Coordinates of C-alpha atoms and ligand atoms in Angstrom, one line a residue:
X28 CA 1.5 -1.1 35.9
X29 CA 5.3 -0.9 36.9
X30 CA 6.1 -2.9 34.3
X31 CA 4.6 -1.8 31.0
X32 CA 7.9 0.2 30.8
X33 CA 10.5 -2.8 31.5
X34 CA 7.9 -5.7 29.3
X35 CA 8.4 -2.9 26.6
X36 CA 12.5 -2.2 27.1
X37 CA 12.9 -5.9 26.9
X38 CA 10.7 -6.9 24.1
X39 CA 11.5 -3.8 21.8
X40 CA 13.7 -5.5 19.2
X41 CA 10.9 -8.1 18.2
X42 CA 8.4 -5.4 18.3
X43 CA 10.1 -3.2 16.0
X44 CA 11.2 -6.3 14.0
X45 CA 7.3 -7.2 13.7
X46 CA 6.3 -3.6 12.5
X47 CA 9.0 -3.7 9.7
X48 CA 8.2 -7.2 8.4
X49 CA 4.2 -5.6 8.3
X50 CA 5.6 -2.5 6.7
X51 CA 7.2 -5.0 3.9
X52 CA 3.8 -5.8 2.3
X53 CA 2.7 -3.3 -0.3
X54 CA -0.9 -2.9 0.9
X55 CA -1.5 -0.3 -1.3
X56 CA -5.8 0.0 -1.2
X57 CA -6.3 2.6 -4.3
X58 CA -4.5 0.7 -6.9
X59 CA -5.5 -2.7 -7.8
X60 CA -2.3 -4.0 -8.9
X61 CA -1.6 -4.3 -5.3
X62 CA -4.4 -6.5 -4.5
X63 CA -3.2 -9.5 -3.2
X64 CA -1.0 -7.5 -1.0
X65 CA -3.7 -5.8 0.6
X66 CA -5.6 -9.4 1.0
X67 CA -1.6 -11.3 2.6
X68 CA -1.7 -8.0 4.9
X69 CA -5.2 -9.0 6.2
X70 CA -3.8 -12.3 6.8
X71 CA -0.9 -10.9 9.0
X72 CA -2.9 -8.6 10.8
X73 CA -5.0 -11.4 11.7
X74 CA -2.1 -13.2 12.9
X75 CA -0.6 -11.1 14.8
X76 CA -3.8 -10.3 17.0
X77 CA -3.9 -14.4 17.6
X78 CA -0.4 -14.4 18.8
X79 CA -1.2 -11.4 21.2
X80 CA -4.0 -13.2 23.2
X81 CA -7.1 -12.7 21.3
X82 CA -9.7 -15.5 21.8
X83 CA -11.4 -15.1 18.5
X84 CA -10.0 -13.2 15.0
X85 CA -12.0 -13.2 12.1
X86 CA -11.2 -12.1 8.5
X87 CA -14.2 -10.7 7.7
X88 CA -15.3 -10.4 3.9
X89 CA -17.1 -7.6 2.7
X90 CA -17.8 -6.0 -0.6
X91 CA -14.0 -4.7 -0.6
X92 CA -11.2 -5.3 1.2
X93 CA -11.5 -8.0 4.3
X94 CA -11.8 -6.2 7.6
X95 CA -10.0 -8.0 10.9
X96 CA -12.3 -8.7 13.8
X97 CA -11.0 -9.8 17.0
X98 CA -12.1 -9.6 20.2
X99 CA -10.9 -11.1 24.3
X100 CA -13.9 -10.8 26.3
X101 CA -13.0 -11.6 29.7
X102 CA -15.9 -10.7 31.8
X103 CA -19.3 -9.6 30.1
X104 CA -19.9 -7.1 33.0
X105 CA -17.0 -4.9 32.5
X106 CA -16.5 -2.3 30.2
X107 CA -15.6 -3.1 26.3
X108 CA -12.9 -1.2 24.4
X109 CA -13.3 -1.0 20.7
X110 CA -10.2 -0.2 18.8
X111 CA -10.4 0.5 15.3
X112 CA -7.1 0.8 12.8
X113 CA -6.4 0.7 9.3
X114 CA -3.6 -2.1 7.3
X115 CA -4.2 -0.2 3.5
X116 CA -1.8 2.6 3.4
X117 CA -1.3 5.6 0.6
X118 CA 0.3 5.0 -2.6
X119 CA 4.0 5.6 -2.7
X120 CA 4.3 8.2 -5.5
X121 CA 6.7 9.8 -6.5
X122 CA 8.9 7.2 -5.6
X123 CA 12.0 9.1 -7.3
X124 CA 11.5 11.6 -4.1
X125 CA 12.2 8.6 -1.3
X126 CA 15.7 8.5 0.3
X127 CA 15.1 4.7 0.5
X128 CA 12.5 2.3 -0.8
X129 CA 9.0 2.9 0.4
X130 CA 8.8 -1.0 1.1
X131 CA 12.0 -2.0 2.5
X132 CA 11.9 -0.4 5.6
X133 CA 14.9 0.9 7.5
X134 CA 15.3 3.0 10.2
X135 CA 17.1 6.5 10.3
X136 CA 17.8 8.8 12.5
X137 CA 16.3 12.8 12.0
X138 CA 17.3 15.7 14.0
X139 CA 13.5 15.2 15.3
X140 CA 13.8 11.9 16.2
X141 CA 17.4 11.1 17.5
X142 CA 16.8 8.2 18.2
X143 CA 15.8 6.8 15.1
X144 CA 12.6 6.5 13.1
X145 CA 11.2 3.7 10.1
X146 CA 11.1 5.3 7.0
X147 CA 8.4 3.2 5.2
X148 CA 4.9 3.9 3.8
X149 CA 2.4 3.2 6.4
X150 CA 5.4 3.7 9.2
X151 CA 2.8 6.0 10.9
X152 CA -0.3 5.9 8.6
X153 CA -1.1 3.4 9.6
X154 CA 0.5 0.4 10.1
X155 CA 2.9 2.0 12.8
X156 CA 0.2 3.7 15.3
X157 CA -2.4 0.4 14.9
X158 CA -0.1 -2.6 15.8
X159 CA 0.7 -0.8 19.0
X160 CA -2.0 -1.6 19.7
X161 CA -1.4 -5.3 19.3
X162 CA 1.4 -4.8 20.6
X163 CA -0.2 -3.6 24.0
X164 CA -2.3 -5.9 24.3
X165 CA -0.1 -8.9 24.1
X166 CA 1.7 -7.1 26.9
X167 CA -1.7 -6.8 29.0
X168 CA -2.4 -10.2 28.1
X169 CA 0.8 -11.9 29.0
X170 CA 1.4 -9.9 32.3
X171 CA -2.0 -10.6 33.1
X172 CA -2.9 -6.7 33.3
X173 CA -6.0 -6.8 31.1
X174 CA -8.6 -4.8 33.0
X175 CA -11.9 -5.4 30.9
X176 CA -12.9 -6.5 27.4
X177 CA -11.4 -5.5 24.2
X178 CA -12.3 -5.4 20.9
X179 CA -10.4 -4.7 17.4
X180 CA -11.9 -3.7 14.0
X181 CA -8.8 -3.3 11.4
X182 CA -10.2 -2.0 8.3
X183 CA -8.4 -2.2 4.4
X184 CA -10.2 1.0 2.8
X185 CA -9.6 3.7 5.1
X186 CA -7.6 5.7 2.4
X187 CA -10.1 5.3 0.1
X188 CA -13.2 6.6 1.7
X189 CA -14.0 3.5 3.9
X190 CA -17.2 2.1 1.9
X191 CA -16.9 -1.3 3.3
X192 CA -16.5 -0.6 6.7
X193 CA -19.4 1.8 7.0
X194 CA -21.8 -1.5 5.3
X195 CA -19.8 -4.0 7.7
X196 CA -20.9 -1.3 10.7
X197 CA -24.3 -1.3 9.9
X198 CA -24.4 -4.9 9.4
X199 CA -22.5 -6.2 13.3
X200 CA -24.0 -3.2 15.4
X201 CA -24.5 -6.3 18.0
X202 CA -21.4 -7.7 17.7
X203 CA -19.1 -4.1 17.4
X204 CA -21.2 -3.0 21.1
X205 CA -18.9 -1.1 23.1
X206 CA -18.3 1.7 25.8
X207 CA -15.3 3.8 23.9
X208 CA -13.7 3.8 20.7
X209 CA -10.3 3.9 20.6
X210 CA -8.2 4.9 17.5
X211 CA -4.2 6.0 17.1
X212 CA -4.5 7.2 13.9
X213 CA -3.6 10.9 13.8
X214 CA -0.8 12.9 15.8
X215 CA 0.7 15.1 18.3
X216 CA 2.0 18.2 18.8
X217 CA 5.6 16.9 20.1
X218 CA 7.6 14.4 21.7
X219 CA 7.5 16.2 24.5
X220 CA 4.3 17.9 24.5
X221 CA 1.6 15.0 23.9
X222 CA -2.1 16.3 22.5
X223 CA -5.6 14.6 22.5
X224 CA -7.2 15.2 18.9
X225 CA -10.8 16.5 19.7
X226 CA -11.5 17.4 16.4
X227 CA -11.8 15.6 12.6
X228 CA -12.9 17.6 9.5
X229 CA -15.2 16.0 7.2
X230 CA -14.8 15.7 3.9
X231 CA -16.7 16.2 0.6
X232 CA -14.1 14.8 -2.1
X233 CA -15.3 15.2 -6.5
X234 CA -14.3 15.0 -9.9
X235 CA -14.8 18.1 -12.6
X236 CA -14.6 18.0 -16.4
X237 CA -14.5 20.5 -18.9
X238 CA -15.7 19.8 -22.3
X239 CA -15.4 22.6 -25.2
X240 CA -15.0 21.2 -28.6
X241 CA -15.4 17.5 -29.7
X242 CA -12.2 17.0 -30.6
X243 CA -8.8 19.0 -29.8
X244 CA -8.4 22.0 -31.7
X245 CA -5.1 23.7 -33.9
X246 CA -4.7 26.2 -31.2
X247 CA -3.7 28.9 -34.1
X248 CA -6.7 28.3 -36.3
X249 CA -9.0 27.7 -33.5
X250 CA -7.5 29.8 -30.8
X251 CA -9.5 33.1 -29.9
X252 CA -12.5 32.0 -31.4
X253 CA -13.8 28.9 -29.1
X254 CA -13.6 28.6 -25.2
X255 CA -10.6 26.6 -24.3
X256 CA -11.4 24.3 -21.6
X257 CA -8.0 24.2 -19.1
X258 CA -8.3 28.4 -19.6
X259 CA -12.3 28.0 -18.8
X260 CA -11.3 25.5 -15.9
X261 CA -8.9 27.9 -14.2
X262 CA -10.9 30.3 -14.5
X263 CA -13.5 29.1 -12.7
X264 CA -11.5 27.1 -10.0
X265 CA -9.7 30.6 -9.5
X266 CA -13.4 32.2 -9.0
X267 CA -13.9 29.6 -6.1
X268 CA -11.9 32.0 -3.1
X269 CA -12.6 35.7 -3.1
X270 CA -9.9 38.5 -2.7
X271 CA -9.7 37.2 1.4
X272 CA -10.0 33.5 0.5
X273 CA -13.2 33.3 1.8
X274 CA -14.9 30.1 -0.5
X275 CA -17.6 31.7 -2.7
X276 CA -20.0 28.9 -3.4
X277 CA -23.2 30.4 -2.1
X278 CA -24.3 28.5 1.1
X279 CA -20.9 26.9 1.6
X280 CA -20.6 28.9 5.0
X281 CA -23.9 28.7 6.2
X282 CA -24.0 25.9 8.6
X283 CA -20.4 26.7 10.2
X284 CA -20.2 26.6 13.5
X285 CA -18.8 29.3 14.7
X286 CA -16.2 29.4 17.8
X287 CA -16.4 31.7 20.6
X288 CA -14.1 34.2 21.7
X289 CA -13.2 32.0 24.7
X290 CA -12.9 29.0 22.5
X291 CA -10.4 30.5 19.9
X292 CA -8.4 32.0 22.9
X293 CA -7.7 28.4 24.3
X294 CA -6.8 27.0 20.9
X295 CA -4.1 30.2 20.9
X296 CA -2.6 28.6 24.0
X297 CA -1.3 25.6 22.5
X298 CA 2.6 26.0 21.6
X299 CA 2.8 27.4 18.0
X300 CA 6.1 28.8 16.4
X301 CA 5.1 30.7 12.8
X302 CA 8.9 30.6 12.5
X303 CA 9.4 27.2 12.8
X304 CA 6.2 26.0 10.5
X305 CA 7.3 28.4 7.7
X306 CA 11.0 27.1 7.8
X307 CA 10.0 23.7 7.8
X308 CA 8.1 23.9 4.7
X309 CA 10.6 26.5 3.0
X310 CA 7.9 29.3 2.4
X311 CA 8.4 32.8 2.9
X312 CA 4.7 33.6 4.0
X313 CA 1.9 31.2 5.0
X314 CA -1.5 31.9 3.1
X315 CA -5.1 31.7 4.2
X316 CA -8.6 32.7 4.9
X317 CA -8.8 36.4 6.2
X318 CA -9.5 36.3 9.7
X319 CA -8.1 33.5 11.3
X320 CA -4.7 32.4 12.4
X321 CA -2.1 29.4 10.9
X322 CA -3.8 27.0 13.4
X323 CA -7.8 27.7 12.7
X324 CA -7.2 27.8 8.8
X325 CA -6.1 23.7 9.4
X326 CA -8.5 22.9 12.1
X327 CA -11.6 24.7 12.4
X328 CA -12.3 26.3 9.3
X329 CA -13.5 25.0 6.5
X330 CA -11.5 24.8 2.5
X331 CA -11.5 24.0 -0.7
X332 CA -8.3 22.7 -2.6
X333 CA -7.2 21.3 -5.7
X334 CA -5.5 18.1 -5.5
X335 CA -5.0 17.6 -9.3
X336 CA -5.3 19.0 -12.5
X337 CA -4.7 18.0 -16.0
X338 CA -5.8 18.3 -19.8
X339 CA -4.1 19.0 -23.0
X340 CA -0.5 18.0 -24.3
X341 CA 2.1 17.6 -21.3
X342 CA 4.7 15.4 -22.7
X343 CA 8.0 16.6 -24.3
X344 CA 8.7 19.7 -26.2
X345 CA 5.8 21.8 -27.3
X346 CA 2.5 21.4 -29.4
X347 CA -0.1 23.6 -30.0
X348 CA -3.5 22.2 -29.5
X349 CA -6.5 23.6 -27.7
X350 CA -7.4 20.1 -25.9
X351 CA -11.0 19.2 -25.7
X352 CA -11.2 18.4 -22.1
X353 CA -9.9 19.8 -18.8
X354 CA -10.2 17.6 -15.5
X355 CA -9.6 18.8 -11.8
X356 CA -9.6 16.7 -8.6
X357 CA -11.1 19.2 -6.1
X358 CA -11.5 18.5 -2.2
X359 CA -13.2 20.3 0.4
X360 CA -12.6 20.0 4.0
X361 CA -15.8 20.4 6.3
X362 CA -16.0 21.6 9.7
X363 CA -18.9 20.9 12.2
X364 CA -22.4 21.0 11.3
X365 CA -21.3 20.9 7.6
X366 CA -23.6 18.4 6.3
X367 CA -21.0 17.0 3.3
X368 CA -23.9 15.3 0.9
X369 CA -25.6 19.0 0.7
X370 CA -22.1 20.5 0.1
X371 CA -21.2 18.4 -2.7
X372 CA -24.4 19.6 -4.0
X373 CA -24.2 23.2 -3.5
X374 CA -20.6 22.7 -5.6
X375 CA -22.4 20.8 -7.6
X376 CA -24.9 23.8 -8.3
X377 CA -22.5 26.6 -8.1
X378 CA -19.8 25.2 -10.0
X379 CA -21.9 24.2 -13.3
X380 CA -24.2 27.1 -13.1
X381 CA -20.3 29.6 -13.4
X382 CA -19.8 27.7 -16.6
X383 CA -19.4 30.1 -19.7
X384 CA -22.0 29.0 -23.1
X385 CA -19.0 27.7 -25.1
X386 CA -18.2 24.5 -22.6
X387 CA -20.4 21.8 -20.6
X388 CA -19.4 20.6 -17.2
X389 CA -20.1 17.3 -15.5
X390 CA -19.2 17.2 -11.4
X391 CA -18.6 13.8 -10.5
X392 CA -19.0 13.2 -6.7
X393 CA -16.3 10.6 -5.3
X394 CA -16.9 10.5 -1.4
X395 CA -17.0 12.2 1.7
X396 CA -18.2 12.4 5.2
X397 CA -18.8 14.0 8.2
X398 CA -16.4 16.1 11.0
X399 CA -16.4 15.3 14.5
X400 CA -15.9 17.2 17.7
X401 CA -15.7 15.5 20.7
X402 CA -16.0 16.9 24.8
X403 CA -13.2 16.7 26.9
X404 CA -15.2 15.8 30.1
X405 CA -15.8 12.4 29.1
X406 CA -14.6 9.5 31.1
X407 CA -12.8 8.5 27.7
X408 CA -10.5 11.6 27.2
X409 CA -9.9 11.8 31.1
X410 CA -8.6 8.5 31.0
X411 CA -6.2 9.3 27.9
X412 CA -5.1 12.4 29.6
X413 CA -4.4 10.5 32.6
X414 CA -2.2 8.1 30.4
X415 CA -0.4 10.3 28.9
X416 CA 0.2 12.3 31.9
X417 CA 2.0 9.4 33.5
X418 CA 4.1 8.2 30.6
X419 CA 5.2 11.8 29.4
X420 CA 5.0 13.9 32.1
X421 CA 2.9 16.4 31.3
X422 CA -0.4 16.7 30.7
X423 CA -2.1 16.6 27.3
X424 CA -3.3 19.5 25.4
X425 CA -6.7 19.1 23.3
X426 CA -6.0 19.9 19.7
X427 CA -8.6 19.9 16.7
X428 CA -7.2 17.9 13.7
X429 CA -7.5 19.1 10.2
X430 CA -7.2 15.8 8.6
X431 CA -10.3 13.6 8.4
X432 CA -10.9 10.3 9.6
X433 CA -15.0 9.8 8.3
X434 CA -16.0 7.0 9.3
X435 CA -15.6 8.0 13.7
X436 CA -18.8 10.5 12.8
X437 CA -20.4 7.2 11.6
X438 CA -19.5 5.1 14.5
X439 CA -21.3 7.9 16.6
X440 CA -24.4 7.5 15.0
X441 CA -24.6 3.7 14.4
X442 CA -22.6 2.2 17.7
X443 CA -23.8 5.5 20.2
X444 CA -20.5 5.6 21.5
X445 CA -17.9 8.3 21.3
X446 CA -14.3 7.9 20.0
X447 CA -10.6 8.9 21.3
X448 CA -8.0 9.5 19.9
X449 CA -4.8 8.9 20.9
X450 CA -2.7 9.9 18.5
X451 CA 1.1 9.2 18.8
X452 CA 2.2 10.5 15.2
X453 CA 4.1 14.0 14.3
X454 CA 3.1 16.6 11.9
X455 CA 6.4 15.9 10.3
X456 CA 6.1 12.2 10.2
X457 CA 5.6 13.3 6.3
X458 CA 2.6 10.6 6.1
X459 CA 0.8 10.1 2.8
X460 CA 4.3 11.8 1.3
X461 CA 7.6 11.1 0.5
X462 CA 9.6 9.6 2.9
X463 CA 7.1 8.7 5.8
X464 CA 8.6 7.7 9.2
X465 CA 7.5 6.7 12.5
X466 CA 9.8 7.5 15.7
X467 CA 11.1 4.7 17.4
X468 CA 10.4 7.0 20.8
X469 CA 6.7 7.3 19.3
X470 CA 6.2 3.8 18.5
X471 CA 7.3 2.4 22.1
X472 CA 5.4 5.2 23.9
X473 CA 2.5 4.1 22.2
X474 CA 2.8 0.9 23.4
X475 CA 3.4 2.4 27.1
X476 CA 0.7 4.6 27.5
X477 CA -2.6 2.2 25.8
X478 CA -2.2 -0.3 28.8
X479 CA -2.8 2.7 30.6
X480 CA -5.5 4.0 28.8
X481 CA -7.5 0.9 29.7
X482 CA -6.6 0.7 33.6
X483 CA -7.9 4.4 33.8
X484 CA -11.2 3.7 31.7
X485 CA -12.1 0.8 34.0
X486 CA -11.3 2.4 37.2
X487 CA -13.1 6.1 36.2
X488 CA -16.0 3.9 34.9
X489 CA -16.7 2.4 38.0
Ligands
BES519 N1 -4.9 9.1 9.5 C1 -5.4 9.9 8.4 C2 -6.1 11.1 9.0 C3 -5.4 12.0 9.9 C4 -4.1 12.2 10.0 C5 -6.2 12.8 10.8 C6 -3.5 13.0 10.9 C7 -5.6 13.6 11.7 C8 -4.2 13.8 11.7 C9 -6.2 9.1 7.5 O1 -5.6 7.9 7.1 C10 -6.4 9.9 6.2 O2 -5.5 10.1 5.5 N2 -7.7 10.3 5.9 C11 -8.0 11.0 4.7 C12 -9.5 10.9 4.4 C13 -9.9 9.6 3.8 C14 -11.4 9.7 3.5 C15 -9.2 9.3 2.5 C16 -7.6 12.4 4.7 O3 -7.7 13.1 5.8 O4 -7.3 12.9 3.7
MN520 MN1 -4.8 6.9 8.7
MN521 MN1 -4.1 8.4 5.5

């Protein structure tokens, strides 16, 4: 494949011109203002695989949000890539924090991207890492470098727990058959040191309220006398992590899988500066379950966070009210064997039965799903190594993720086949936050090393 590299230098404009026009539609899948956005984006996903060489594309309705199914099946007998993306992206708030509109993309250089990255929501998450993709195979298409069969599954819920595509899964089991998964939805450790991501942690995702009085209270007449909910609340979220941030819910721990000695020694290996991670944040100290290092706490180690919190009077100036309800957003991040349905009851449990006399609690579950760990002697992630190997230069490094991507534990159970991915983001790519980029480097080295991917399946399948 001598000339992935010289289809790519000559064809870059367009193909960064493509991705921005994509990046222009609002496809926002959490708030329904943005509808029809999300529904045009379908539309241009679907073209776009067309235009690369697919044979048949599909909008496919569902429930939800339409997923894209295209496929180029050019000999029954060889092997079948799946590749599975996502065109709904985070909402862009706070949108007084971007440096330039989150929908009118423009690219930027950064000091760790030289030269030049697209500052846009979905840049990386996901617009950016799935259409090169596309992108690849209209180059393996044209050039006549396809080796085997290919198959792509664009989803429009991924950010919001991905209900649709697990029904649209269970529904096409004939038609989604395949040998490997392939997804480029998470990251790396560096431009110049390339990782495999052989770890996802699941996710059990709920809702708590806090109800003291029926109505809010004059918090100088009242106050003293009756529980006040956002007090009660933080009081009990607070009693979640013990003195070494160890998560107290009785049971939470219990079906942990534990890693060896040898295990947690090769996860040290992989290049880590504390320095570096605590300047880039602007923190003086990291914080953490006692124990484990910077790099277990994210990956292979379970938590339990609050993503929001809010009750009482918040606006301007003061008032002095003892506010009827508290609420919390609270999500916890699973590790293998973590079965997240019996964690979200165990919260469930726990967290009413910590509940002082004076208040009532309701625990409203949202969604979840499972981890995933995956071997590194599959023919799969020796190909990817092998890909990346050529187009960086080094080797890859396996690397467990802490984000969560639920629905690849689902594609294990209903298509029995295992996923890879090839992730071509970066830490500080800032997705689902202000300001999210994509490097140009990332974006075209995408596009270089999938072709590769596929060559190396077929021939290590054989
Ligand atoms: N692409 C991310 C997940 C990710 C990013 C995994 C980087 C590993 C490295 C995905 O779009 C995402 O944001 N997932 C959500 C879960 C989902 C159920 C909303 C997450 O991890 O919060
Ligand atoms: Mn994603
Ligand atoms: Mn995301």
């Amino acid at each position: 494949m001598e000339n992935i590299k010289s289809y790519v230098q000559q064809h870059k404009d367009r193909f960064i011109n493509e991705l921005i026009e994509l990046l222009k539609i609002p496809s926002v899948s959490a708030d329904t203002a943005y509808s029809q956005d999300v529904i045009d984006t379908a539309e241009a996903v679907k073209e776009s695989l067309t235009k690369a060489g697919c044979d048949l594309v599909e909008i496919c309705d569902t429930p939800g949000y339409p997923i894209i199914y295209g496929e180029k099946i050019i000999d029954p007998n060889l092997p079948t890539v799946l590749v599975y993306g996502h065109y709904d992206v985070q909402p862009p708030d706070p949108l007084e924090l971007w440096t330039s509109p989150p929908f009118e993309p423009v690219i930027k250089t950064t000091d760790i991207h030289p030269e030049g990255a697209i500052f846009a929501r979905g840049a990386c998450d996901d617009k950016g890492q799935m259409y090169m993709h596309v992108k690849a195979l209209e180059y393996m298409v044209q050039t006549n470098n396809l080796p085997c069969n290919v198959k792509f599954m664009i989803e429009g819920e991924e950010e919001v727990g991905s209900a649709s595509l697990a029904w649209f899964v269970q529904r096409n089991q004939e038609k989604l058959k395949n040998d490997v998964i392939l997804i480029s939805d998470t990251g790396m450790i560096s431009n110049q040191q390339p990782s495999i991501t052989t770890g996802l942690r699941g996710l059990s995702y709920v809702e708590v309220e806090v109800t003291g009085p029926n109505r809010d209270l004059h918090s100088g007449l009242y106050g003293g006398a009756v529980a006040n909910p956002i007090n009660i609340l933080a009081k009990m979220i607070a009693s979640l992590h013990d003195e070494d941030n160890h998560i107290t819910i009785p049971g939470f721990y219990d079906k942990v899988q534990e890693l060896s000695a040898e295990e947690r020694a090769e996860m040290a290996k992989a290049p880590f500066s504390l320095e570096k991670y605590k300047n880039a944040l602007n923190i003086a100290d990291v914080y953490g379950e006692k124990g484990y290092v910077t790099n277990e706490r994210n990956s292979i180690r379970p938590t339990l966070d609050v993503n929001g919190i809010w009750g009482g009077y918040t606006g301007e100036g003061a008032k002095t009210v003892i506010a009827s309800k508290a609420f919390a957003k609270i999500s916890m991040r699973l590790v293998p064997n973590q079965e997240w349905e019996e964690i979200t009851e165990l919260f469930t449990k726990h967290f009413t039965s910590i509940a002082p006399a004076g208040v009532t609690v309701k625990v409203t579950p949202h969604h979840g799903g499972q981890g995933y760990v995956t071997p590194i002697d599959s023919i799969g992630y020796q190909a990817a190594n092998k890909a990346y190997t050529e187009t960086f230069g080094v080797p890859a490094i396996p690397v467990r993720s802490g984000g969560s991507i639920p629905i690849v534990a689902l594609f294990e159970k209903e298509l029995k086949s295992k996923t890879i991915l090839m992730g071509f983001g970066l830490d500080s790519d800032a997705i689902h936050s202000p300001n999210e980029h994509f490097g140009i480097f990332n974006y075209l080295k995408g596009i270089e090393t999938i072709p590769l991917f596929y060559k190396y399946f077929v021939e290590l399948s054989k």
